[in-house]
Short mmCIF file of C-alpha atoms in Angstrom, two decimals:
data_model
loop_
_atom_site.label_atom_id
_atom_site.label_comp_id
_atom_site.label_asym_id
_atom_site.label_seq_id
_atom_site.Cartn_x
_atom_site.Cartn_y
_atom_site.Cartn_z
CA UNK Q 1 13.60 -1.02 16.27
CA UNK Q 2 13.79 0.95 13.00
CA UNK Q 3 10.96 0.96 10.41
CA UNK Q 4 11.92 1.19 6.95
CA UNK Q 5 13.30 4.09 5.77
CA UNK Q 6 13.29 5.87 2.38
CA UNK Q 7 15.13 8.64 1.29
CA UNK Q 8 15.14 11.43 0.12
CA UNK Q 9 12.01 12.23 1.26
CA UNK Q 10 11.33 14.65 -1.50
CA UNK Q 11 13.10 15.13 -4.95
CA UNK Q 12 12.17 17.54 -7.86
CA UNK Q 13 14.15 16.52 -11.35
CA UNK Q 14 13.61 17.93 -14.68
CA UNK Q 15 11.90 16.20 -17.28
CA UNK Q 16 14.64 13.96 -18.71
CA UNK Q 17 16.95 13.16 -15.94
CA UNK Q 18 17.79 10.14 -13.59
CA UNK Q 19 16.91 10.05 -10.58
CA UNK Q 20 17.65 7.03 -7.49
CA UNK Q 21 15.47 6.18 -4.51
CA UNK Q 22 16.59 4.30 -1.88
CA UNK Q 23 14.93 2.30 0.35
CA UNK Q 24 16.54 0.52 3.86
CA UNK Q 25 14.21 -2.37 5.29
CA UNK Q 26 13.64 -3.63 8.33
CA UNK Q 27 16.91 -5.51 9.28
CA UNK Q 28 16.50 -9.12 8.84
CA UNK Q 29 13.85 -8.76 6.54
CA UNK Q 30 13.82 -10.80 3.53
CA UNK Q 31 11.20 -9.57 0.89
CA UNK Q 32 10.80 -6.01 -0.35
CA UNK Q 33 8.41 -4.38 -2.36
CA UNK Q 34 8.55 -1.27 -4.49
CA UNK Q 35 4.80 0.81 -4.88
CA UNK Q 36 3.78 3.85 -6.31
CA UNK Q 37 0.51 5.91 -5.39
CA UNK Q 38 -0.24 8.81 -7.76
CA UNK Q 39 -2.57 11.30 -6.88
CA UNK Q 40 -5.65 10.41 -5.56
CA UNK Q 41 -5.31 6.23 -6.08
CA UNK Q 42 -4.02 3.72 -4.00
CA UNK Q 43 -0.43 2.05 -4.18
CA UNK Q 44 0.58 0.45 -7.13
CA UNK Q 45 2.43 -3.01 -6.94
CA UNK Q 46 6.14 -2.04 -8.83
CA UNK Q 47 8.19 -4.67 -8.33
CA UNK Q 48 9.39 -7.45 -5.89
CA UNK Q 49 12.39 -8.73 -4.04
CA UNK Q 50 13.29 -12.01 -2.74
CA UNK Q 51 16.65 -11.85 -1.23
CA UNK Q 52 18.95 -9.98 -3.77
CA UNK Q 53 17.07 -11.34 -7.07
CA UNK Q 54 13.67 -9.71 -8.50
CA UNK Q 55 10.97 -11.93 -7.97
CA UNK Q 56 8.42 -10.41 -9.89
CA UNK Q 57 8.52 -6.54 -11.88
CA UNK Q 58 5.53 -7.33 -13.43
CA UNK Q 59 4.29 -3.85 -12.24
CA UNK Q 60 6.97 -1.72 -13.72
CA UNK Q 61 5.56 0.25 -16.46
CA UNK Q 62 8.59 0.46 -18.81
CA UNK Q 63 11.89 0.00 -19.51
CA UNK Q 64 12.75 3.10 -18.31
CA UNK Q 65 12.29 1.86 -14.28
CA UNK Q 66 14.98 -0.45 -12.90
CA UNK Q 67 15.49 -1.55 -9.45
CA UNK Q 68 18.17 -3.17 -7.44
CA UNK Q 69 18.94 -5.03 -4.13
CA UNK Q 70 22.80 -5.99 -4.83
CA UNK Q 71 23.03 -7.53 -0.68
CA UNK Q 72 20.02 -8.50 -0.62
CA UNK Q 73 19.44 -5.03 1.66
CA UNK Q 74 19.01 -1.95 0.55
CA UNK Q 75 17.10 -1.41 -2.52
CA UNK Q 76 17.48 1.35 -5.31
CA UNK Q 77 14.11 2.35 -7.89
CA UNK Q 78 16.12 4.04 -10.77
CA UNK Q 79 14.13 5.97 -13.00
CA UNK Q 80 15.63 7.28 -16.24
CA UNK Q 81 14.23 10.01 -18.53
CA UNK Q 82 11.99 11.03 -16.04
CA UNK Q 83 8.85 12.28 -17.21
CA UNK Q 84 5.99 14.32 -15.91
CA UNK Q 85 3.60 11.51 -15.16
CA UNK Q 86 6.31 9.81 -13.05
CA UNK Q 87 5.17 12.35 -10.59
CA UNK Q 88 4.44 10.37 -7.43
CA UNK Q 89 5.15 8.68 -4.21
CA UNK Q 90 7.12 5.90 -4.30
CA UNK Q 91 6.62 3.52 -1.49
CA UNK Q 92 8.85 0.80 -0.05
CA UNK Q 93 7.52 -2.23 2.45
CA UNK Q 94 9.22 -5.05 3.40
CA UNK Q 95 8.42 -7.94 5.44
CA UNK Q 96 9.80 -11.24 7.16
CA UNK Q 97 8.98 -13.56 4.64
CA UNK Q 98 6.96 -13.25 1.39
CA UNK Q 99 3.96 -16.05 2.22
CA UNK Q 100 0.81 -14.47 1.10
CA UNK Q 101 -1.33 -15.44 3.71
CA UNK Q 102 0.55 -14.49 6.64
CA UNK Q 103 2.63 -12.05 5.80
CA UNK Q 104 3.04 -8.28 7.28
CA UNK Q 105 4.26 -5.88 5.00
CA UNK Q 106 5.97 -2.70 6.50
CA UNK Q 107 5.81 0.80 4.80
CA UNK Q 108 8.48 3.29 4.29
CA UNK Q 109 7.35 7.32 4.44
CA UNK Q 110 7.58 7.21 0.56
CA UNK Q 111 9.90 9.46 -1.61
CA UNK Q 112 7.64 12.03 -3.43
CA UNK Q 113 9.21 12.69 -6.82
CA UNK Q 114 7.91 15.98 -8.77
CA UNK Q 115 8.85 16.17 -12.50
CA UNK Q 116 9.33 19.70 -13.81
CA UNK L 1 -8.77 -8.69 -13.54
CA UNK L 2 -7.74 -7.98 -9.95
CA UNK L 3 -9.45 -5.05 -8.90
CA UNK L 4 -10.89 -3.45 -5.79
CA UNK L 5 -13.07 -0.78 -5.83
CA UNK L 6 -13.76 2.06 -2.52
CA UNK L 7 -17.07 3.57 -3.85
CA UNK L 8 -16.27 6.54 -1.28
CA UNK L 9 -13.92 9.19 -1.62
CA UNK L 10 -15.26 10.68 1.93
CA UNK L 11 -16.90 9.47 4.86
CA UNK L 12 -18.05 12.19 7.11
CA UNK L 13 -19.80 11.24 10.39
CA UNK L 14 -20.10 12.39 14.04
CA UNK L 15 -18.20 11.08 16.96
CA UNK L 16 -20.00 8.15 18.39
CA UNK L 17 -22.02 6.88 15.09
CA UNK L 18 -21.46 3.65 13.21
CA UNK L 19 -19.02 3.66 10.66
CA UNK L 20 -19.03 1.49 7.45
CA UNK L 21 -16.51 1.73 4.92
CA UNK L 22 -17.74 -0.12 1.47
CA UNK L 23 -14.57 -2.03 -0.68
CA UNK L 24 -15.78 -4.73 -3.14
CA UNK L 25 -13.34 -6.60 -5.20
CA UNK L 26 -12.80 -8.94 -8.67
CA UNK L 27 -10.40 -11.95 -8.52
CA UNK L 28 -10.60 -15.43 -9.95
CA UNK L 29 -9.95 -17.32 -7.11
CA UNK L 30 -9.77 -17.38 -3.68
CA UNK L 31 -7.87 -13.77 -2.34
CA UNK L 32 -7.04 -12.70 1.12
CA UNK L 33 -8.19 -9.26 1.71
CA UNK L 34 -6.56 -6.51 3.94
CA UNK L 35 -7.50 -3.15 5.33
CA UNK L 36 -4.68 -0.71 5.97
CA UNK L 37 -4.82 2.76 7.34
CA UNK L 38 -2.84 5.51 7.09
CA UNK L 39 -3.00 8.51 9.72
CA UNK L 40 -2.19 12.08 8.84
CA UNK L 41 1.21 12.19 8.78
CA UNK L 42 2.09 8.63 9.36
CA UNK L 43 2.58 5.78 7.29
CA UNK L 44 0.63 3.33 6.36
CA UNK L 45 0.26 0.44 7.67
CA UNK L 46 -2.27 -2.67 7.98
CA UNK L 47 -5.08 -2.65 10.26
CA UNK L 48 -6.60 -5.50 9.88
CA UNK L 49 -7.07 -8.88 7.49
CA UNK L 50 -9.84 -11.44 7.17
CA UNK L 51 -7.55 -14.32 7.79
CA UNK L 52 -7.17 -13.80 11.21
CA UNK L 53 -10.77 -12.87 11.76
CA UNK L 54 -9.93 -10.23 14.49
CA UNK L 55 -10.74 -6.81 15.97
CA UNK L 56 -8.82 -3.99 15.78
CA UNK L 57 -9.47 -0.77 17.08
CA UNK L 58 -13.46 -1.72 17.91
CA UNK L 59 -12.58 -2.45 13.54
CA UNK L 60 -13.88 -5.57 12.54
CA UNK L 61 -14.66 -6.73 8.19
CA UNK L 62 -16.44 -9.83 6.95
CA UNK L 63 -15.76 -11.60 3.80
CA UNK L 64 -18.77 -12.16 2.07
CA UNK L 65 -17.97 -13.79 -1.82
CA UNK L 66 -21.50 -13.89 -2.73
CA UNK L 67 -21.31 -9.92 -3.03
CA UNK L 68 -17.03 -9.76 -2.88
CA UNK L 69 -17.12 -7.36 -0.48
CA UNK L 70 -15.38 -6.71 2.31
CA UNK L 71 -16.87 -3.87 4.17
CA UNK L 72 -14.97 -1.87 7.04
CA UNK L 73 -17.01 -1.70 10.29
CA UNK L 74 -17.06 0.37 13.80
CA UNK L 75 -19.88 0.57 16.12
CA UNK L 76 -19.16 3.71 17.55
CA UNK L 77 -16.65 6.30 15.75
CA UNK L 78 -14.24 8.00 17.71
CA UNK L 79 -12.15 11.20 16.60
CA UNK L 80 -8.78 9.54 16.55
CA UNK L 81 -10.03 7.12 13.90
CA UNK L 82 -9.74 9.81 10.82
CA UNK L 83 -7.54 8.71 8.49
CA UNK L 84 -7.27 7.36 5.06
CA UNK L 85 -8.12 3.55 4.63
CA UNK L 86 -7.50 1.72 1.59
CA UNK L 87 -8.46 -2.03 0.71
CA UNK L 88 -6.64 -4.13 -0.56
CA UNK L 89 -6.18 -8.06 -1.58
CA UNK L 90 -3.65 -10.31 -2.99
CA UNK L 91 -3.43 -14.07 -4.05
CA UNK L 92 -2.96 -16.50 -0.88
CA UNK L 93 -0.41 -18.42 -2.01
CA UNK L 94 2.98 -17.26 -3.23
CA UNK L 95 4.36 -13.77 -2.19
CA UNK L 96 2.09 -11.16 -1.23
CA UNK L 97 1.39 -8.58 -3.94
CA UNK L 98 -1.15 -6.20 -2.73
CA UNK L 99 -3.34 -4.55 -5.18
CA UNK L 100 -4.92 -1.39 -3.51
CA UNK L 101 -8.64 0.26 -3.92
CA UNK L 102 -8.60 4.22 -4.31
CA UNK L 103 -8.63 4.81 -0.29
CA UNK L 104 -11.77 5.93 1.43
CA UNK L 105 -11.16 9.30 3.93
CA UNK L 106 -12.86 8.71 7.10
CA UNK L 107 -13.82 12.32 8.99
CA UNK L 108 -15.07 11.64 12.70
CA UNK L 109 -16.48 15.16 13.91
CA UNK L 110 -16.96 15.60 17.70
#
């Protein structure tokens, strides 16, 4: 079947605007994450989805990053005021169920977001 | 803290040599540790993890928290095993939030 999908694949905003990234999991799957991998690190735990409600944004950096899973689907990052060092990819997984042991997460191709 | 650290940036060996990719990691408690991959031009996705002790891809890793380390090892390299790997551990209980090393890239030369 279909992975998880992400889109767009790439965006450039200017410093200062909103942006929205999508992300469409694996059908049936319950949890979803939200990551971000800046240049030259490893992913970055954002935030958390159990069904429609946000289990855990622990990992967002400000008030400035939002996300949303309204149907317990699809998921939206919104980023306002964008600023340079939001430069990155954003990653999306999801997985079956959220048990930490057994669990499989599944990665999205990532939305690269450039900041001008 | 959580962390995990991937002393390599870049791994460069020859087709048919032993491969061992270093991750070491800080948690108070007891984490489950994870190996993913990611190919050029792929996604990434998990190779391997310690609780279900397996091989994948001739890949196997050990746990040892004496030294909290989790090393990557092959035997014998192959070409098709470049990539980027990145370690990577999260609490086992509750919902699986990974916290990533740096990546290591792996360069198998024929």
């Amino acid at each position: 079947g279909a992975g998880v999908s992400q889109t767009p694949s790439n965006k450039v905003t200017e410093k200062g605007k909103y942006v929205e990234l999508r992300c469409d999991p694996i059908s049936g799957h319950t949890a979803l994450y939200w990551y971000r991998q800046s240049l030259g690190q490893g992913p970055e735990f954002l935030i958390y989805f159990q069904g429609t409600g946000a289990a855990d944004d622990s990992g967002l950096p400000n008030d400035r990053f939002f996300a949303v899973r309204p149907e317990g689907s699809v998921s939206t990052l919104k980023i306002q005021r964008t600023e340079r060092g939001d430069s990155a990819v954003y990653l999306c997984a999801s997985s079956y169920v959220a048990a930490a042991n057994t669990d499989t997460q599944y990665f999205g191709p990532g939305t690269r977001l450039t900041v001008l | 803290a959580q962390r995990v650290t991937q002393p390599e940036k870049l791994l460069s060996v020859f087709k048919g040599a032993p491969v061992e990719l270093k991750c070491n990691y800080s948690y108070s408690g007891s984490p489950e540790l994870f190996w993913y991959v990611q190919y050029s031009r792929q996604r990434l996705q998990l190779l391997l993890r310690h609780i279900s002790r397996e091989s994948i891809k001739g890949f196997t890793a050990d746990l040892n928290k004496g030294e909290t380390s989790f090393h990557l090892k092959k035997p014998f390299a192959q070409e098709e095993d470049s990539a980027m790997y990145y370690c990577a551990l999260s609490r086992n209980t509750g919902f699986q939030k990974l916290v990533f090393g740096t990546g290591t890239r792996l360069l198998v030369s024929p």
